[in-house]
Amino acid sequence: MNLNTKVWLVEKGKQADFLNEEKKIFSATFSPDSKWLVTEDVNLNTKVWLVEKGKQADFLNEEKNIRSATFSPDSKWLITKDTNRIAKVWSVENGILYDFLKEEKIFGYPIFSQDSKWLVTEDVNLNAKVWLVEKGKQADFLNEEKNIRSATFSPDSKWLITKDQNLNVKVWSVEKGIPNDFLKDEATISDATFSPDSKWLITNNGNNKYKFWSVEKGILYDFLEKENNIRSATFSPDSKWLITKDHNLNVKVWSVENGIPDDFLKDEAIISDATFSPDSKWLITYYGNNKYKVWSMEKGVLNDFLKDETTISDATFSHDSKWLITLNINRNAKVWSLEKEKQADFLKDEATISDVTFSPDSKWLVTRKYNDIAKVWSLEKEKQADFLKDEKTISDATFSQDSQWLITRDDKYNYKVWSVATGKYYDFLKDEKNIYTPTFSQDSKWLITTDLNFNYKVWSVETGKYYDFLKDEKNISYATFSQDSKWLITRDVNYNSKVWSVETGKYYDFLKNEKNIRYATFSQDSKWLITRDFNRNAKVWSVETGKYYDFLKDEKNIYTATFSQDSKWLITIDFNRNAKVWSVETGKYYDFLKNEKNIRYATFSQDSKWLITRDVNYNSKVWSVETGKYPDFLKDEEMLRYATFSQDSKYIFIRCFDKHKVKIYEIATGKLIQTLWLNKVPTQVDIIDNRYLYVTVGKAIVKTDLQTQQGNLMSYGDGEELDYKYEEIQEWIKVFGDKYLLPLDEEIKKKYGVD
């Protein structure tokens, strides 16, 4: 691969030849207005080009080791950051350096406001600063604010909201540099969210009390003051509506403009879920009894095309809001046109569908049956895709992220790649035998395959070309892409690891002297790599520069090392069960776990805000990563076998050794919302779709709805006798009386003296 990059004028089909002499370009990005192009080569040399003239703007010629280069939204500014955390702001038009950041050691990445007038930075000591970009002047209104954990511009760039470690939140007028102090008496705000149009702010103080504010006027609109135990509050995408749901599953839709609840839901009881369509024109409500309703937000009326559908188990909007797909408990799927308020009947003869998936662009639908037969349908034409009509035994079909490609598998594990737009079959996999699990990269440009003999291959999806940079790598036992698809790490059976640039096929040798690497993992943002060898030495590497960050050098016998989902945090546990939390960017150690002994397990929530730890005595604690504090709602839970976050980070579910129940807590409130008692000790627990609890017990799987089924519940699981111990029977009787004790066999009754 020569890594030659070309720029083409699309309308004329003519090549602009100004990149002809540029070799080994690693990335090339247009500015938002398409006038400028920034390129970066494999040696971290960055150049800016005026696209129309094909001329290089040479103001970056002396800049070395640039790690990132980002245009402002209006394309007038470029901010660069090098490997030493030195950030610089440049005028793209005249190439002048605005050196107002020269004394700043930047933590994370500076953020432009949407109008490109302002820049907010944060240093390693959690001091935040706001800068007027054009004048290079610091707006000093944050000078006295300490320990700021987050600073976010409103969508319209007029406001800045800050939150410190003590959960004090302030809203600032960016232009005036003064706090709009309407939140000054609000303590411990756990969440504050602007509406999409920046006119409104909704706050939650953590005890289910929500407040609604006009940002401009700083006035509290008190229409929520009598709404107690609000569980969630969400703006519609167009900012015209607010939907609230309380713990009794009462849902209300409020007009944001006048604070009046639109009463079309007033007679709707026990709504367990309510979701806007992406365009805010539709609302779908679910009642927990397999009943869904669709409402027109514009008219405030029920569109009753689902009135005869009484056994719906799932309903999903397409991304473009034109379609609704429903699936009932008998696995019959139906597609509905929201515009026409009628069913598109092309699925009417399809029975026992196990699942249905929209393509990312909403133009295609994949249905799968229980007999492993998959079909692809054009929503536009309301019929099966012609190009697959001769494929008789498709057992799986998967779209690439950009919806342009489809990969199918038949019952003999032969894979085919198709262009969705043209229906053309790309046959580059036809001679590949014994392939299992081909995987698209995140950007849909690459496909990696592996066979049963541990041979890995990387393919360009567009050209079908096999990139042979792995051809001499033998006995690869493991290979995975980074999240951004730019990097590939391989490990052979002798535990030698290599990092490859997918674009160039170049091998980056910063791991060449690292022997016996047992474990190597990218962070979620693909910027970091952590390795651990057989001697339990862990190292953190910058993937772009190959630089080793040595903040773990004195940590011995590291057992596990795990990144948070946002890649900002790392938790390590050594063989003495000491756990430590680190900032990846600064290498700083946060000591809130220093008094916790014998930690066996620790994991971050999906939103990176929470951490759960469990010690060798099976005592678990939930920690706020932001504050280092832990709410103690698990303090009375002993011998926890599992304590796990749900995907949306709202719930934590626990089960104890030799106990016959599963408990679900709401993290924000610490409230126990469901206790499920079972006839046997459960063997597996999970929460699906952030809502449904699935528990494997005996020969059965028990499903409950966390939104509609709360409190103490009982399931007999596989229907066999209860096998409770005496202590559990006594606890059982206190909860249920003798209502559920009937199935106890005579031996247990006699043993424990149960009548």
GROMACS .gro file of C-alpha atoms in nm, residues 476-681:
model
  206
  476ILE     CA    1  -0.247  -1.545   1.514
  477SER     CA    2  -0.475  -1.634   1.800
  478TYR     CA    3  -0.642  -1.296   1.839
  479ALA     CA    4  -0.706  -0.983   1.632
  480THR     CA    5  -0.934  -0.689   1.694
  481PHE     CA    6  -1.001  -0.341   1.556
  482SER     CA    7  -0.989  -0.030   1.767
  483GLN     CA    8  -1.323   0.146   1.804
  484ASP     CA    9  -1.236   0.406   1.538
  485SER     CA   10  -1.129   0.139   1.285
  486LYS     CA   11  -0.783   0.291   1.239
  487TRP     CA   12  -0.587   0.032   1.432
  488LEU     CA   13  -0.559  -0.344   1.451
  489ILE     CA   14  -0.386  -0.539   1.725
  490THR     CA   15  -0.280  -0.899   1.675
  491ARG     CA   16  -0.141  -1.157   1.915
  492ASP     CA   17   0.013  -1.488   1.821
  493VAL     CA   18   0.023  -1.815   2.014
  494ASN     CA   19   0.364  -1.712   2.159
  495TYR     CA   20   0.210  -1.399   2.308
  496ASN     CA   21   0.382  -1.154   2.078
  497SER     CA   22   0.158  -0.855   2.008
  498LYS     CA   23   0.171  -0.611   1.719
  499VAL     CA   24  -0.016  -0.289   1.644
  500TRP     CA   25  -0.099  -0.215   1.280
  501SER     CA   26  -0.235   0.087   1.097
  502VAL     CA   27  -0.525  -0.050   0.896
  503GLU     CA   28  -0.503   0.232   0.642
  504THR     CA   29  -0.133   0.189   0.568
  505GLY     CA   30  -0.072  -0.171   0.668
  506LYS     CA   31   0.225  -0.035   0.860
  507TYR     CA   32   0.344  -0.219   1.166
  508TYR     CA   33   0.402   0.012   1.464
  509ASP     CA   34   0.684  -0.142   1.663
  510PHE     CA   35   0.642   0.018   2.004
  511LEU     CA   36   0.554  -0.323   2.149
  512LYS     CA   37   0.850  -0.503   1.992
  513ASN     CA   38   1.042  -0.532   2.320
  514GLU     CA   39   0.735  -0.628   2.520
  515LYS     CA   40   0.746  -1.002   2.577
  516ASN     CA   41   0.475  -1.238   2.685
  517ILE     CA   42   0.192  -0.989   2.656
  518ARG     CA   43  -0.106  -1.172   2.785
  519TYR     CA   44  -0.360  -0.898   2.755
  520ALA     CA   45  -0.390  -0.588   2.532
  521THR     CA   46  -0.698  -0.370   2.504
  522PHE     CA   47  -0.786  -0.042   2.334
  523SER     CA   48  -0.975   0.226   2.521
  524GLN     CA   49  -1.319   0.313   2.389
  525ASP     CA   50  -1.190   0.628   2.215
  526SER     CA   51  -0.905   0.429   2.051
  527LYS     CA   52  -0.640   0.666   2.185
  528TRP     CA   53  -0.498   0.438   2.450
  529LEU     CA   54  -0.374   0.082   2.473
  530ILE     CA   55  -0.315  -0.106   2.795
  531THR     CA   56  -0.096  -0.414   2.804
  532ARG     CA   57  -0.026  -0.666   3.079
  533ASP     CA   58   0.243  -0.932   3.070
  534PHE     CA   59   0.285  -1.267   3.246
  535ASN     CA   60   0.465  -1.092   3.533
  536ARG     CA   61   0.156  -0.880   3.587
  537ASN     CA   62   0.322  -0.555   3.483
  538ALA     CA   63   0.074  -0.321   3.319
  539LYS     CA   64   0.160  -0.037   3.083
  540VAL     CA   65  -0.047   0.238   2.922
  541TRP     CA   66   0.047   0.350   2.570
  542SER     CA   67  -0.061   0.632   2.343
  543VAL     CA   68  -0.158   0.453   2.023
  544GLU     CA   69  -0.085   0.750   1.795
  545THR     CA   70   0.262   0.826   1.928
  546GLY     CA   71   0.363   0.487   2.070
  547LYS     CA   72   0.461   0.672   2.386
  548TYR     CA   73   0.462   0.478   2.710
  549TYR     CA   74   0.288   0.656   3.001
  550ASP     CA   75   0.461   0.537   3.315
  551PHE     CA   76   0.213   0.617   3.589
  552LEU     CA   77   0.169   0.245   3.657
  553LYS     CA   78   0.543   0.173   3.678
  554ASP     CA   79   0.541   0.127   4.057
  555GLU     CA   80   0.226  -0.083   4.056
  556LYS     CA   81   0.317  -0.448   4.105
  557ASN     CA   82   0.120  -0.761   4.038
  558ILE     CA   83  -0.170  -0.593   3.862
  559TYR     CA   84  -0.445  -0.844   3.822
  560THR     CA   85  -0.691  -0.644   3.613
  561ALA     CA   86  -0.692  -0.302   3.445
  562THR     CA   87  -1.013  -0.167   3.294
  563PHE     CA   88  -1.097   0.155   3.109
  564SER     CA   89  -1.422   0.339   3.169
  565GLN     CA   90  -1.655   0.372   2.871
  566ASP     CA   91  -1.554   0.736   2.814
  567SER     CA   92  -1.183   0.641   2.830
  568LYS     CA   93  -1.113   0.901   3.098
  569TRP     CA   94  -1.065   0.658   3.385
  570LEU     CA   95  -0.871   0.341   3.454
  571ILE     CA   96  -0.920   0.108   3.748
  572THR     CA   97  -0.651  -0.137   3.849
  573ILE     CA   98  -0.667  -0.424   4.097
  574ASP     CA   99  -0.353  -0.601   4.218
  575PHE     CA  100  -0.311  -0.950   4.359
  576ASN     CA  101  -0.337  -0.810   4.712
  577ARG     CA  102  -0.685  -0.693   4.620
  578ASN     CA  103  -0.598  -0.322   4.635
  579ALA     CA  104  -0.794  -0.117   4.382
  580LYS     CA  105  -0.697   0.222   4.246
  581VAL     CA  106  -0.870   0.468   4.013
  582TRP     CA  107  -0.655   0.672   3.773
  583SER     CA  108  -0.711   0.961   3.534
  584VAL     CA  109  -0.577   0.831   3.203
  585GLU     CA  110  -0.500   1.177   3.066
  586THR     CA  111  -0.302   1.302   3.367
  587GLY     CA  112  -0.190   0.977   3.528
  588LYS     CA  113  -0.326   1.109   3.857
  589TYR     CA  114  -0.430   0.859   4.123
  590TYR     CA  115  -0.771   0.922   4.285
  591ASP     CA  116  -0.760   0.774   4.634
  592PHE     CA  117  -1.124   0.725   4.727
  593LEU     CA  118  -1.075   0.347   4.738
  594LYS     CA  119  -0.766   0.361   4.960
  595ASN     CA  120  -0.948   0.225   5.267
  596GLU     CA  121  -1.123  -0.051   5.075
  597LYS     CA  122  -0.954  -0.385   5.138
  598ASN     CA  123  -0.967  -0.712   4.953
  599ILE     CA  124  -1.149  -0.583   4.646
  600ARG     CA  125  -1.212  -0.870   4.414
  601TYR     CA  126  -1.406  -0.703   4.136
  602ALA     CA  127  -1.472  -0.352   4.005
  603THR     CA  128  -1.653  -0.226   3.698
  604PHE     CA  129  -1.770   0.106   3.557
  605SER     CA  130  -2.125   0.179   3.450
  606GLN     CA  131  -2.190   0.242   3.080
  607ASP     CA  132  -2.207   0.619   3.134
  608SER     CA  133  -1.879   0.613   3.334
  609LYS     CA  134  -2.042   0.796   3.624
  610TRP     CA  135  -2.060   0.500   3.862
  611LEU     CA  136  -1.826   0.229   3.985
  612ILE     CA  137  -1.923  -0.088   4.164
  613THR     CA  138  -1.676  -0.278   4.381
  614ARG     CA  139  -1.705  -0.617   4.550
  615ASP     CA  140  -1.469  -0.754   4.814
  616VAL     CA  141  -1.372  -1.113   4.895
  617ASN     CA  142  -1.649  -1.127   5.156
  618TYR     CA  143  -1.896  -1.045   4.881
  619ASN     CA  144  -1.982  -0.701   5.014
  620SER     CA  145  -2.050  -0.454   4.735
  621LYS     CA  146  -2.046  -0.076   4.716
  622VAL     CA  147  -2.156   0.168   4.447
  623TRP     CA  148  -1.937   0.478   4.405
  624SER     CA  149  -1.985   0.807   4.225
  625VAL     CA  150  -1.671   0.841   4.012
  626GLU     CA  151  -1.721   1.216   3.997
  627THR     CA  152  -1.729   1.275   4.373
  628GLY     CA  153  -1.559   0.962   4.510
  629LYS     CA  154  -1.854   0.916   4.745
  630TYR     CA  155  -2.068   0.608   4.777
  631PRO     CA  156  -2.443   0.596   4.846
  632ASP     CA  157  -2.483   0.319   5.100
  633PHE     CA  158  -2.800   0.150   4.977
  634LEU     CA  159  -2.622  -0.185   4.949
  635LYS     CA  160  -2.483  -0.177   5.303
  636ASP     CA  161  -2.727  -0.440   5.435
  637GLU     CA  162  -2.686  -0.673   5.139
  638GLU     CA  163  -2.455  -0.958   5.239
  639MET     CA  164  -2.286  -1.232   5.040
  640LEU     CA  165  -2.354  -1.075   4.702
  641ARG     CA  166  -2.265  -1.311   4.426
  642TYR     CA  167  -2.336  -1.062   4.151
  643ALA     CA  168  -2.399  -0.690   4.137
  644THR     CA  169  -2.428  -0.557   3.783
  645PHE     CA  170  -2.527  -0.233   3.609
  646SER     CA  171  -2.796  -0.219   3.343
  647GLN     CA  172  -2.690  -0.088   3.002
  648ASP     CA  173  -2.847   0.255   3.061
  649SER     CA  174  -2.676   0.287   3.403
  650LYS     CA  175  -3.010   0.342   3.578
  651TYR     CA  176  -3.035   0.009   3.757
  652ILE     CA  177  -2.818  -0.231   3.947
  653PHE     CA  178  -2.928  -0.590   3.993
  654ILE     CA  179  -2.795  -0.817   4.265
  655ARG     CA  180  -2.823  -1.178   4.373
  656CYS     CA  181  -2.676  -1.349   4.675
  657PHE     CA  182  -2.522  -1.689   4.730
  658ASP     CA  183  -2.775  -1.963   4.805
  659LYS     CA  184  -3.059  -1.712   4.797
  660HIS     CA  185  -3.371  -1.754   4.592
  661LYS     CA  186  -3.426  -1.392   4.499
  662VAL     CA  187  -3.300  -1.118   4.269
  663LYS     CA  188  -3.315  -0.751   4.371
  664ILE     CA  189  -3.320  -0.445   4.146
  665TYR     CA  190  -3.216  -0.101   4.276
  666GLU     CA  191  -3.252   0.234   4.104
  667ILE     CA  192  -2.905   0.392   4.131
  668ALA     CA  193  -3.001   0.762   4.132
  669THR     CA  194  -3.238   0.720   4.427
  670GLY     CA  195  -3.103   0.404   4.591
  671LYS     CA  196  -3.460   0.277   4.591
  672LEU     CA  197  -3.528  -0.098   4.585
  673ILE     CA  198  -3.782  -0.125   4.303
  674GLN     CA  199  -3.825  -0.500   4.262
  675THR     CA  200  -3.754  -0.821   4.453
  676LEU     CA  201  -3.816  -1.136   4.254
  677TRP     CA  202  -3.852  -1.459   4.456
  678LEU     CA  203  -3.794  -1.786   4.274
  679ASN     CA  204  -3.849  -2.152   4.352
  680LYS     CA  205  -3.480  -2.230   4.300
  681VAL     CA  206  -3.151  -2.043   4.320
   0.00000   0.00000   0.00000
